[in-house]
């Protein structure tokens, strides 16, 4: 073993003489660090322009003349037409187009106008300033599209508001139709006014093409700014339009204007009485502020944007039985919220979808399926509170337990079932069956909120006055994994 412990042999080191260093090398030390501004200094382009030279002054003078001509042309285009036409427009109670833009955007905000010279001297004898339309920066790919209809939108122009996420129309002023009254008369013989054919009342209450109606230009612009405030996007370093930020849970939180303790007296225990959904919303959301969506269309479903403890939410609440128009409205609103990544809050008080020959002929099955599909596919956080009844397919359309809400709570007065005991009795009698009194009482007992909660059909029975705070905690908890892309199934048309 000793043989393995012998010390290693040390070889002598051969030292070679270092070549002599030049004086310049000896004068500077070795660089161990460089700064980023060194590279920037090396990249700066030098200028050799002599601003005092005759050539420069001659060029500058010539270019000043060109700019003066361009400014004069732009000033003429900005008038939007002759003074007589401007006066006529203003006397009708309308704002000039550039005044509308100034009122719409934030103060001191630049507006990048595109193609201001479009149509200039293109049509002999015709003055078409800016091609008859003002455009700013145009985008797509999940960029929100909003339309304000402040005048006629005819033929191809009608598709612009119809394809927008949200549209606002001025009543007795804005119109949307594929063909105006003269062409309709020539093609079909029908005599109809522009307002009757495609005015604000028609499209906000009957067709549902637009989502908001305004009384004048100024009102429409205020509604437009509110729509921008509900886009759930960061603007100006985190501040949204008119001080509303994106996301939620930050900044000042406003308490509701009305006492949440009043909810018990508003709702009561009798499900037969109709409860106004807006009275519930006003006692849950921040500042009792609710930007209602499609208020005049599908009125038995209330939809809109609000905040709860600073978190932005899209609210869907029942105000009666679900009709086709209500279902279409709900599906549209869910699509808007998923595109903007806004959580959904469902306030259930629903007996079901409308039935009968007229409803079936109107497509209640496929229209109801659109709502159910939208609810099922929406990947944003969903929350449900049963504030009254939750019966039949209405439970599906309003995000019942099977549709995976993050949290589902019930109020003490809530009832859930395929149908109520009275409806069951009526059906049994219709088919010639005798109603078992014990069965009726059993259904009544097993539809109660406590029975459902005991079987984990919800996440708890809460006092109505606690709803706001409970939802605030639920929204905070759901921030993890908030952003997911929604992929919808086929909406049968």
Short mmCIF file of C-alpha atoms in Angstrom, two decimals:
data_model
loop_
_atom_site.label_atom_id
_atom_site.label_comp_id
_atom_site.label_asym_id
_atom_site.label_seq_id
_atom_site.Cartn_x
_atom_site.Cartn_y
_atom_site.Cartn_z
CA UNK A 1 0.00 0.00 0.00
CA UNK A 2 2.93 2.33 0.66
CA UNK A 3 3.79 2.34 -3.03
CA UNK A 4 0.52 4.22 -3.69
CA UNK A 5 1.37 6.95 -1.14
CA UNK A 6 4.57 8.20 -2.72
CA UNK A 7 4.58 11.97 -3.37
CA UNK A 8 3.97 13.01 -6.94
CA UNK A 9 6.96 14.11 -8.96
CA UNK A 10 7.03 17.88 -9.52
CA UNK A 11 8.25 18.91 -12.95
CA UNK A 12 10.27 22.11 -13.19
CA UNK A 13 8.34 25.04 -14.86
CA UNK A 14 9.97 26.54 -17.92
CA UNK A 15 9.61 30.32 -17.89
CA UNK A 16 9.66 32.09 -21.24
CA UNK A 17 10.60 35.76 -21.43
CA UNK A 18 7.61 38.17 -22.18
CA UNK A 19 8.06 40.27 -25.32
CA UNK A 20 8.64 43.95 -24.62
CA UNK A 21 5.45 46.13 -24.54
CA UNK A 22 5.07 49.30 -26.59
CA UNK A 23 4.68 52.60 -24.70
CA UNK A 24 1.04 52.97 -25.87
CA UNK A 25 0.07 49.61 -24.45
CA UNK A 26 1.75 50.39 -21.19
CA UNK A 27 -0.24 53.67 -20.96
CA UNK A 28 -3.78 52.15 -20.85
CA UNK A 29 -5.35 49.67 -18.47
CA UNK A 30 -7.34 46.59 -19.40
CA UNK A 31 -11.10 47.32 -20.07
CA UNK A 32 -13.30 45.32 -17.70
CA UNK A 33 -16.67 47.01 -18.38
CA UNK A 34 -18.46 48.90 -21.13
CA UNK A 35 -21.49 51.15 -20.85
CA UNK A 36 -24.57 51.13 -23.04
CA UNK A 37 -24.19 54.81 -23.83
CA UNK A 38 -20.88 54.01 -25.53
CA UNK A 39 -22.72 52.10 -28.27
CA UNK A 40 -25.31 54.87 -28.54
CA UNK A 41 -22.60 57.48 -28.99
CA UNK A 42 -21.04 55.43 -31.76
CA UNK A 43 -24.46 55.19 -33.48
CA UNK A 44 -25.30 58.89 -33.56
CA UNK A 45 -25.42 60.22 -37.11
CA UNK A 46 -23.53 63.45 -37.62
CA UNK A 47 -25.15 66.32 -39.54
CA UNK A 48 -23.47 68.45 -42.16
CA UNK A 49 -26.43 70.76 -42.85
CA UNK A 50 -25.62 74.45 -42.80
CA UNK A 51 -28.87 76.22 -41.90
CA UNK A 52 -27.34 79.55 -42.78
CA UNK A 53 -26.45 78.56 -46.34
CA UNK A 54 -28.35 80.08 -49.31
CA UNK A 55 -29.34 76.59 -50.57
CA UNK A 56 -30.91 75.69 -47.22
CA UNK A 57 -32.80 78.98 -47.00
CA UNK A 58 -34.06 78.60 -50.58
CA UNK A 59 -35.30 75.05 -49.91
CA UNK A 60 -36.93 76.10 -46.64
CA UNK A 61 -38.79 78.96 -48.32
CA UNK A 62 -40.07 76.71 -51.11
CA UNK A 63 -41.21 74.10 -48.64
CA UNK A 64 -42.96 76.70 -46.52
CA UNK A 65 -45.03 77.62 -49.57
CA UNK A 66 -45.98 73.95 -50.05
CA UNK A 67 -46.99 73.66 -46.37
CA UNK A 68 -49.05 76.84 -46.59
CA UNK A 69 -50.93 75.41 -49.58
CA UNK A 70 -51.53 72.13 -47.73
CA UNK A 71 -52.74 73.91 -44.58
CA UNK A 72 -55.14 76.01 -46.64
CA UNK A 73 -56.48 72.88 -48.35
CA UNK A 74 -56.90 71.06 -45.04
CA UNK A 75 -58.66 74.05 -43.49
CA UNK A 76 -61.13 74.06 -46.36
CA UNK A 77 -61.68 70.30 -46.06
CA UNK A 78 -62.21 70.58 -42.30
CA UNK A 79 -65.21 72.83 -42.90
CA UNK A 80 -66.98 69.77 -44.27
CA UNK A 81 -68.80 71.65 -46.98
CA UNK A 82 -70.20 75.09 -47.81
CA UNK A 83 -71.40 77.40 -45.02
CA UNK A 84 -75.04 77.01 -46.08
CA UNK A 85 -74.85 73.23 -45.64
CA UNK A 86 -73.13 73.64 -42.26
CA UNK A 87 -75.85 75.96 -41.00
CA UNK A 88 -78.56 73.59 -42.19
CA UNK A 89 -76.87 70.70 -40.38
CA UNK A 90 -76.52 72.61 -37.11
CA UNK A 91 -80.08 73.98 -37.28
CA UNK A 92 -81.33 70.38 -37.32
CA UNK A 93 -79.83 69.92 -33.87
CA UNK A 94 -76.84 67.94 -35.13
CA UNK A 95 -73.17 68.42 -34.27
CA UNK A 96 -70.61 68.86 -37.05
CA UNK A 97 -68.57 65.73 -37.56
CA UNK A 98 -65.28 67.05 -36.25
CA UNK A 99 -67.05 68.53 -33.24
CA UNK A 100 -68.44 65.05 -32.58
CA UNK A 101 -64.93 63.58 -32.60
CA UNK A 102 -63.62 66.34 -30.31
CA UNK A 103 -66.43 65.64 -27.84
CA UNK A 104 -65.88 61.88 -28.04
CA UNK A 105 -62.15 61.64 -27.34
CA UNK A 106 -60.39 62.69 -24.13
CA UNK A 107 -59.38 66.37 -23.80
CA UNK A 108 -55.96 67.15 -25.28
CA UNK A 109 -55.90 63.72 -26.95
CA UNK A 110 -54.44 63.64 -30.49
CA UNK A 111 -56.58 62.19 -33.27
CA UNK A 112 -54.72 60.60 -36.16
CA UNK A 113 -56.93 61.29 -39.18
CA UNK A 114 -56.41 59.12 -42.22
CA UNK A 115 -56.91 60.02 -45.89
CA UNK A 116 -58.09 63.58 -45.31
CA UNK A 117 -57.54 64.39 -49.00
CA UNK A 118 -59.68 61.50 -50.25
CA UNK A 119 -61.94 62.55 -53.13
CA UNK A 120 -60.27 65.94 -53.65
CA UNK A 121 -60.77 67.04 -57.27
CA UNK A 122 -61.70 63.48 -58.20
CA UNK A 123 -65.30 64.27 -59.18
CA UNK A 124 -65.53 67.30 -61.51
CA UNK A 125 -68.01 69.85 -60.26
CA UNK A 126 -68.57 68.02 -56.97
CA UNK A 127 -67.17 69.01 -53.59
CA UNK A 128 -66.49 65.84 -51.56
CA UNK A 129 -64.35 66.88 -48.57
CA UNK A 130 -62.38 63.95 -47.12
CA UNK A 131 -64.31 61.59 -49.37
CA UNK A 132 -67.43 62.28 -47.31
CA UNK A 133 -66.12 60.37 -44.29
CA UNK A 134 -63.61 60.89 -41.49
CA UNK A 135 -61.54 57.92 -40.37
CA UNK A 136 -58.95 57.42 -37.66
CA UNK A 137 -56.73 54.42 -36.97
CA UNK A 138 -58.62 51.20 -38.06
CA UNK A 139 -57.82 47.84 -36.48
CA UNK A 140 -59.13 44.26 -36.19
CA UNK A 141 -58.13 40.99 -34.48
CA UNK A 142 -60.16 41.21 -31.26
CA UNK A 143 -60.05 45.01 -31.30
CA UNK A 144 -63.46 46.31 -30.12
CA UNK A 145 -65.62 47.89 -32.81
CA UNK A 146 -68.16 50.54 -31.70
CA UNK A 147 -70.58 52.47 -33.92
CA UNK A 148 -72.46 55.71 -33.31
CA UNK A 149 -75.28 56.12 -35.85
CA UNK A 150 -75.82 59.86 -36.08
CA UNK A 151 -77.39 59.89 -39.54
CA UNK A 152 -78.34 57.53 -42.39
CA UNK A 153 -76.52 54.20 -42.80
CA UNK A 154 -77.76 52.82 -46.12
CA UNK A 155 -76.90 49.78 -48.25
CA UNK A 156 -73.35 48.64 -47.48
CA UNK A 157 -73.13 51.27 -44.76
CA UNK A 158 -75.82 49.41 -42.84
CA UNK A 159 -73.43 46.53 -42.21
CA UNK A 160 -71.02 48.73 -40.23
CA UNK A 161 -73.22 49.07 -37.10
CA UNK A 162 -74.63 45.56 -37.61
CA UNK A 163 -71.10 44.09 -37.47
CA UNK A 164 -69.96 46.19 -34.50
CA UNK A 165 -69.63 44.91 -30.93
CA UNK A 166 -71.88 47.71 -29.71
CA UNK A 167 -73.92 50.30 -31.60
CA UNK A 168 -75.64 53.52 -30.54
CA UNK A 169 -78.30 55.30 -32.60
CA UNK A 170 -79.87 58.76 -32.29
CA UNK A 171 -83.64 58.52 -32.41
CA UNK A 172 -85.47 60.47 -35.14
CA UNK A 173 -82.11 61.13 -36.78
CA UNK A 174 -80.08 57.94 -37.32
CA UNK A 175 -81.34 55.24 -39.69
CA UNK A 176 -80.11 51.81 -40.77
CA UNK A 177 -81.49 50.01 -43.82
CA UNK A 178 -80.25 48.14 -46.87
CA UNK A 179 -82.48 50.28 -49.09
CA UNK A 180 -84.08 53.63 -48.32
CA UNK A 181 -87.77 54.50 -48.75
CA UNK A 182 -87.49 55.54 -52.47
CA UNK A 183 -85.79 52.28 -53.47
CA UNK A 184 -88.18 50.24 -51.32
CA UNK A 185 -91.13 51.86 -53.08
CA UNK A 186 -89.58 51.25 -56.51
CA UNK A 187 -88.77 47.62 -55.73
CA UNK A 188 -91.81 46.50 -53.75
CA UNK A 189 -94.40 49.26 -53.99
CA UNK A 190 -94.33 49.68 -50.20
CA UNK A 191 -94.62 53.26 -48.94
CA UNK A 192 -92.78 53.73 -45.64
CA UNK A 193 -90.96 56.54 -43.87
CA UNK A 194 -87.27 56.34 -43.05
CA UNK A 195 -88.00 56.21 -39.31
CA UNK A 196 -90.56 53.42 -39.71
CA UNK A 197 -88.24 51.51 -42.00
CA UNK A 198 -85.06 51.61 -39.96
CA UNK A 199 -85.10 54.30 -37.30
CA UNK A 200 -83.94 54.25 -33.71
CA UNK A 201 -87.13 52.81 -32.24
CA UNK A 202 -87.20 49.98 -34.78
CA UNK A 203 -83.61 48.89 -34.26
CA UNK A 204 -83.40 49.36 -30.49
CA UNK A 205 -86.75 47.73 -29.61
CA UNK A 206 -87.76 45.41 -32.47
CA UNK A 207 -84.80 44.20 -34.55
CA UNK A 208 -82.09 44.51 -31.93
CA UNK A 209 -79.55 45.75 -34.48
CA UNK A 210 -78.43 48.52 -32.10
CA UNK A 211 -77.80 48.33 -28.39
CA UNK A 212 -78.45 51.87 -27.17
CA UNK A 213 -80.68 54.74 -28.30
CA UNK A 214 -79.86 58.40 -27.69
CA UNK A 215 -81.92 61.58 -27.87
CA UNK A 216 -79.25 63.67 -29.65
CA UNK A 217 -75.61 63.73 -30.71
CA UNK A 218 -74.30 64.78 -27.30
CA UNK A 219 -76.18 61.96 -25.57
CA UNK A 220 -74.84 59.45 -28.10
CA UNK A 221 -71.27 60.62 -27.50
CA UNK A 222 -71.67 60.24 -23.73
CA UNK A 223 -72.96 56.70 -24.29
CA UNK A 224 -70.02 56.06 -26.63
CA UNK A 225 -67.52 57.16 -23.99
CA UNK A 226 -69.23 54.91 -21.49
CA UNK A 227 -68.88 51.98 -23.90
CA UNK A 228 -65.15 52.68 -24.18
CA UNK A 229 -64.95 52.76 -20.39
CA UNK A 230 -66.36 49.22 -20.32
CA UNK A 231 -63.82 47.73 -22.75
CA UNK A 232 -61.69 46.39 -19.86
CA UNK A 233 -58.48 47.68 -21.44
CA UNK A 234 -55.69 49.76 -19.94
CA UNK A 235 -55.69 53.34 -21.19
CA UNK A 236 -53.11 55.99 -20.37
CA UNK A 237 -50.95 54.05 -17.97
CA UNK A 238 -53.69 52.20 -16.18
CA UNK A 239 -56.45 54.81 -16.09
CA UNK A 240 -59.54 54.13 -18.15
CA UNK A 241 -61.91 56.57 -19.75
CA UNK A 242 -63.18 59.18 -17.27
CA UNK A 243 -61.01 57.70 -14.53
CA UNK A 244 -62.24 54.11 -14.85
CA UNK A 245 -59.36 51.63 -14.85
CA UNK A 246 -59.14 48.19 -16.36
CA UNK A 247 -59.48 44.89 -14.52
CA UNK A 248 -60.55 45.70 -11.00
CA UNK A 249 -59.89 45.50 -7.33
CA UNK A 250 -57.76 48.65 -7.33
CA UNK A 251 -58.34 52.30 -6.57
CA UNK A 252 -61.31 53.87 -4.84
CA UNK A 253 -64.33 51.62 -4.40
CA UNK A 254 -67.74 53.26 -4.16
CA UNK A 255 -70.37 51.79 -1.89
CA UNK A 256 -73.89 51.35 -3.32
CA UNK A 257 -76.18 54.35 -2.90
CA UNK A 258 -78.91 52.15 -1.41
CA UNK A 259 -78.95 49.98 1.70
CA UNK A 260 -78.40 46.27 1.03
CA UNK A 261 -80.54 45.49 4.08
CA UNK A 262 -83.53 46.53 1.96
CA UNK A 263 -83.12 43.51 -0.32
CA UNK A 264 -85.17 41.25 1.94
CA UNK A 265 -88.13 43.60 1.78
CA UNK A 266 -87.78 43.95 -1.99
CA UNK A 267 -87.65 40.23 -2.74
CA UNK A 268 -89.85 38.65 -0.09
CA UNK A 269 -90.61 34.93 0.09
CA UNK A 270 -93.40 34.73 -2.51
CA UNK A 271 -91.97 33.70 -5.87
CA UNK A 272 -95.21 34.65 -7.65
CA UNK A 273 -94.49 38.35 -7.30
CA UNK A 274 -92.25 39.87 -9.94
CA UNK A 275 -89.04 41.36 -8.58
CA UNK A 276 -87.38 44.19 -10.51
CA UNK A 277 -83.83 43.01 -11.18
CA UNK A 278 -82.44 46.55 -11.31
CA UNK A 279 -83.44 47.10 -7.67
CA UNK A 280 -81.24 44.15 -6.71
CA UNK A 281 -78.35 45.28 -8.90
CA UNK A 282 -78.49 48.80 -7.45
CA UNK A 283 -77.76 47.40 -3.98
CA UNK A 284 -74.87 45.17 -5.05
CA UNK A 285 -72.70 47.15 -7.47
CA UNK A 286 -70.23 49.98 -6.83
CA UNK A 287 -71.93 53.36 -6.63
CA UNK A 288 -75.17 51.74 -7.86
CA UNK A 289 -73.77 52.43 -11.35
CA UNK A 290 -74.98 50.07 -14.08
CA UNK A 291 -74.27 50.57 -17.81
CA UNK A 292 -77.23 48.66 -19.20
CA UNK A 293 -76.81 46.86 -22.54
CA UNK A 294 -79.75 46.61 -25.00
CA UNK A 295 -82.19 47.98 -22.41
CA UNK A 296 -85.08 48.30 -24.87
CA UNK A 297 -84.68 44.87 -26.50
CA UNK A 298 -85.48 41.51 -24.91
CA UNK A 299 -86.66 43.31 -21.80
CA UNK A 300 -87.17 40.18 -19.69
CA UNK A 301 -83.39 39.79 -19.46
CA UNK A 302 -81.36 42.62 -17.94
CA UNK A 303 -77.73 42.84 -19.10
CA UNK A 304 -75.01 45.39 -18.52
CA UNK A 305 -71.64 46.35 -17.07
CA UNK A 306 -70.84 47.28 -13.48
CA UNK A 307 -68.15 46.94 -10.82
CA UNK A 308 -68.21 45.06 -7.54
CA UNK A 309 -65.47 46.03 -5.09
CA UNK A 310 -63.63 47.51 -8.04
CA UNK A 311 -63.81 44.38 -10.20
CA UNK A 312 -65.53 44.82 -13.55
CA UNK A 313 -68.33 42.35 -14.23
CA UNK A 314 -70.96 41.71 -16.86
CA UNK A 315 -74.33 41.13 -15.18
CA UNK A 316 -77.14 38.99 -16.57
CA UNK A 317 -80.34 39.09 -14.50
CA UNK A 318 -83.86 37.78 -15.03
CA UNK A 319 -86.81 40.14 -15.22
CA UNK A 320 -89.36 37.56 -16.32
CA UNK A 321 -89.60 34.52 -18.57
CA UNK A 322 -87.03 34.10 -21.38
CA UNK A 323 -88.24 34.87 -24.93
CA UNK A 324 -86.27 34.47 -28.16
CA UNK A 325 -85.24 38.12 -28.07
CA UNK A 326 -84.06 37.74 -24.47
CA UNK A 327 -81.98 34.69 -25.34
CA UNK A 328 -80.37 36.40 -28.35
CA UNK A 329 -79.59 39.44 -26.24
CA UNK A 330 -77.96 37.27 -23.57
CA UNK A 331 -75.86 35.35 -26.10
CA UNK A 332 -74.66 38.61 -27.69
CA UNK A 333 -73.73 40.06 -24.31
CA UNK A 334 -71.79 36.95 -23.26
CA UNK A 335 -69.80 37.10 -26.50
CA UNK A 336 -68.90 40.73 -25.82
CA UNK A 337 -67.78 39.93 -22.26
CA UNK A 338 -65.68 36.92 -23.26
CA UNK A 339 -63.93 38.93 -25.97
CA UNK A 340 -63.02 41.56 -23.36
CA UNK A 341 -62.20 39.00 -20.66
CA UNK A 342 -64.86 40.35 -18.30
CA UNK A 343 -66.29 37.96 -15.64
CA UNK A 344 -70.00 37.16 -15.75
CA UNK A 345 -72.47 37.39 -12.87
CA UNK A 346 -75.84 35.64 -13.27
CA UNK A 347 -78.72 36.65 -10.99
CA UNK A 348 -81.23 33.82 -11.34
CA UNK A 349 -84.96 34.30 -10.88
CA UNK A 350 -86.35 32.28 -13.76
CA UNK A 351 -89.29 29.98 -14.40
CA UNK A 352 -87.98 28.93 -17.83
CA UNK A 353 -88.21 29.73 -21.53
CA UNK A 354 -91.43 30.78 -23.25
CA UNK A 355 -93.48 27.91 -24.69
CA UNK A 356 -96.36 27.68 -27.16
CA UNK A 357 -96.94 27.64 -30.90
CA UNK A 358 -95.90 31.25 -31.46
CA UNK A 359 -92.70 30.79 -29.49
CA UNK A 360 -91.80 27.57 -31.33
CA UNK A 361 -92.51 29.14 -34.73
CA UNK A 362 -90.24 32.01 -33.71
CA UNK A 363 -87.38 29.60 -33.04
CA UNK A 364 -87.34 29.55 -29.25
CA UNK A 365 -85.51 26.19 -29.26
CA UNK A 366 -82.58 27.32 -31.40
CA UNK A 367 -82.47 30.81 -29.90
CA UNK A 368 -82.53 29.40 -26.40
CA UNK A 369 -79.76 27.03 -27.47
CA UNK A 370 -77.63 30.03 -28.48
CA UNK A 371 -77.82 31.34 -24.93
CA UNK A 372 -77.07 27.94 -23.42
CA UNK A 373 -74.15 27.44 -25.83
CA UNK A 374 -72.72 30.84 -24.96
CA UNK A 375 -72.98 30.10 -21.23
CA UNK A 376 -71.44 26.64 -21.61
CA UNK A 377 -68.49 27.82 -23.72
CA UNK A 378 -67.63 31.07 -21.94
CA UNK A 379 -64.19 30.68 -20.35
CA UNK A 380 -64.29 33.85 -18.28
CA UNK A 381 -64.98 33.38 -14.55
CA UNK A 382 -68.71 32.89 -14.00
CA UNK A 383 -70.63 33.48 -10.78
CA UNK A 384 -74.27 32.70 -10.06
CA UNK A 385 -76.62 33.87 -7.31
CA UNK A 386 -80.10 32.34 -7.15
CA UNK A 387 -82.21 35.25 -5.89
CA UNK A 388 -85.58 33.60 -6.58
CA UNK A 389 -86.70 30.66 -8.67
CA UNK A 390 -84.45 28.47 -10.78
CA UNK A 391 -86.65 26.13 -12.78
CA UNK A 392 -86.39 24.03 -15.93
CA UNK A 393 -84.16 25.00 -18.82
CA UNK A 394 -83.93 28.47 -17.34
CA UNK A 395 -81.40 26.98 -14.93
CA UNK A 396 -79.22 26.08 -17.93
CA UNK A 397 -79.51 29.43 -19.66
CA UNK A 398 -78.65 31.25 -16.43
CA UNK A 399 -75.53 29.24 -15.58
CA UNK A 400 -76.76 26.61 -13.16
CA UNK A 401 -74.42 24.22 -11.34
CA UNK A 402 -73.88 22.03 -14.40
CA UNK A 403 -72.39 24.98 -16.31
CA UNK A 404 -69.43 25.36 -13.96
CA UNK A 405 -69.73 28.75 -12.32
CA UNK A 406 -66.71 29.40 -10.10
CA UNK A 407 -69.13 30.00 -7.22
CA UNK A 408 -72.90 29.56 -6.91
CA UNK A 409 -74.79 30.98 -3.95
CA UNK A 410 -78.47 30.99 -3.04
CA UNK A 411 -80.65 33.36 -1.06
CA UNK A 412 -82.89 31.85 1.64
CA UNK A 413 -86.02 32.36 -0.51
CA UNK A 414 -84.52 30.51 -3.50
CA UNK A 415 -86.20 27.49 -5.07
CA UNK A 416 -84.70 25.08 -7.59
CA UNK A 417 -86.31 22.25 -9.54
CA UNK A 418 -87.43 20.93 -12.91
CA UNK A 419 -90.72 22.72 -12.25
CA UNK A 420 -92.65 24.07 -9.31
CA UNK A 421 -95.20 21.98 -7.42
CA UNK A 422 -98.12 23.97 -8.85
CA UNK A 423 -96.90 23.53 -12.43
CA UNK A 424 -96.50 19.82 -11.83
CA UNK A 425 -100.03 19.58 -10.49
CA UNK A 426 -101.40 21.38 -13.56
CA UNK A 427 -99.47 19.08 -15.92
CA UNK A 428 -100.67 15.95 -14.11
CA UNK A 429 -104.27 17.10 -14.30
CA UNK A 430 -103.89 17.88 -18.01
CA UNK A 431 -102.75 14.33 -18.76
CA UNK A 432 -105.54 12.89 -16.61
CA UNK A 433 -103.46 11.91 -13.60
CA UNK A 434 -104.39 12.44 -9.98
CA UNK A 435 -101.92 14.56 -8.03
CA UNK A 436 -100.59 12.90 -4.92
CA UNK A 437 -100.69 15.50 -2.10
CA UNK A 438 -97.61 13.91 -0.57
CA UNK A 439 -95.72 14.29 -3.85
CA UNK A 440 -96.67 17.94 -4.04
CA UNK A 441 -95.42 18.64 -0.51
CA UNK A 442 -92.27 16.63 -1.20
CA UNK A 443 -91.48 18.73 -4.29
CA UNK A 444 -92.11 21.87 -2.31
CA UNK A 445 -89.73 20.69 0.42
CA UNK A 446 -86.99 19.42 -1.91
CA UNK A 447 -86.90 22.60 -3.98
CA UNK A 448 -85.93 24.75 -1.00
CA UNK A 449 -82.52 26.39 -0.78
CA UNK A 450 -81.46 24.49 2.36
CA UNK A 451 -82.24 21.12 0.74
CA UNK A 452 -80.18 22.04 -2.33
CA UNK A 453 -77.27 23.41 -0.33
CA UNK A 454 -77.13 20.29 1.84
CA UNK A 455 -76.47 18.29 -1.35
CA UNK A 456 -73.79 20.74 -2.58
CA UNK A 457 -75.94 22.04 -5.39
CA UNK A 458 -74.59 25.45 -4.40
CA UNK A 459 -71.72 26.88 -2.38
CA UNK A 460 -73.84 28.21 0.42
CA UNK A 461 -77.04 30.03 1.36
CA UNK A 462 -76.18 33.66 2.06
CA UNK A 463 -78.15 36.63 3.39
CA UNK A 464 -79.04 39.03 0.56
CA UNK A 465 -77.31 41.88 2.40
CA UNK A 466 -74.00 39.94 2.29
CA UNK A 467 -74.12 39.35 -1.47
CA UNK A 468 -71.90 42.26 -2.47
CA UNK A 469 -69.09 41.35 -0.05
CA UNK A 470 -69.33 37.64 -0.84
CA UNK A 471 -69.04 38.35 -4.57
CA UNK A 472 -66.11 40.68 -3.94
CA UNK A 473 -64.23 37.86 -2.21
CA UNK A 474 -65.20 35.40 -4.94
CA UNK A 475 -63.95 37.75 -7.68
CA UNK A 476 -60.67 38.21 -5.83
CA UNK A 477 -60.21 34.46 -5.51
CA UNK A 478 -60.99 33.90 -9.19
CA UNK A 479 -58.18 36.16 -10.41
CA UNK A 480 -55.94 33.09 -10.62
CA UNK A 481 -56.24 31.63 -14.11
CA UNK A 482 -58.52 34.47 -15.15
CA UNK A 483 -57.47 34.76 -18.77
CA UNK A 484 -58.50 31.90 -21.04
CA UNK A 485 -59.49 31.98 -24.68
CA UNK A 486 -63.14 31.19 -25.34
CA UNK A 487 -64.02 29.00 -28.31
CA UNK A 488 -67.74 28.89 -29.02
CA UNK A 489 -69.62 26.04 -30.61
CA UNK A 490 -71.94 26.47 -33.60
CA UNK A 491 -74.72 29.00 -33.10
CA UNK A 492 -77.64 27.67 -35.11
CA UNK A 493 -79.10 30.49 -37.18
#
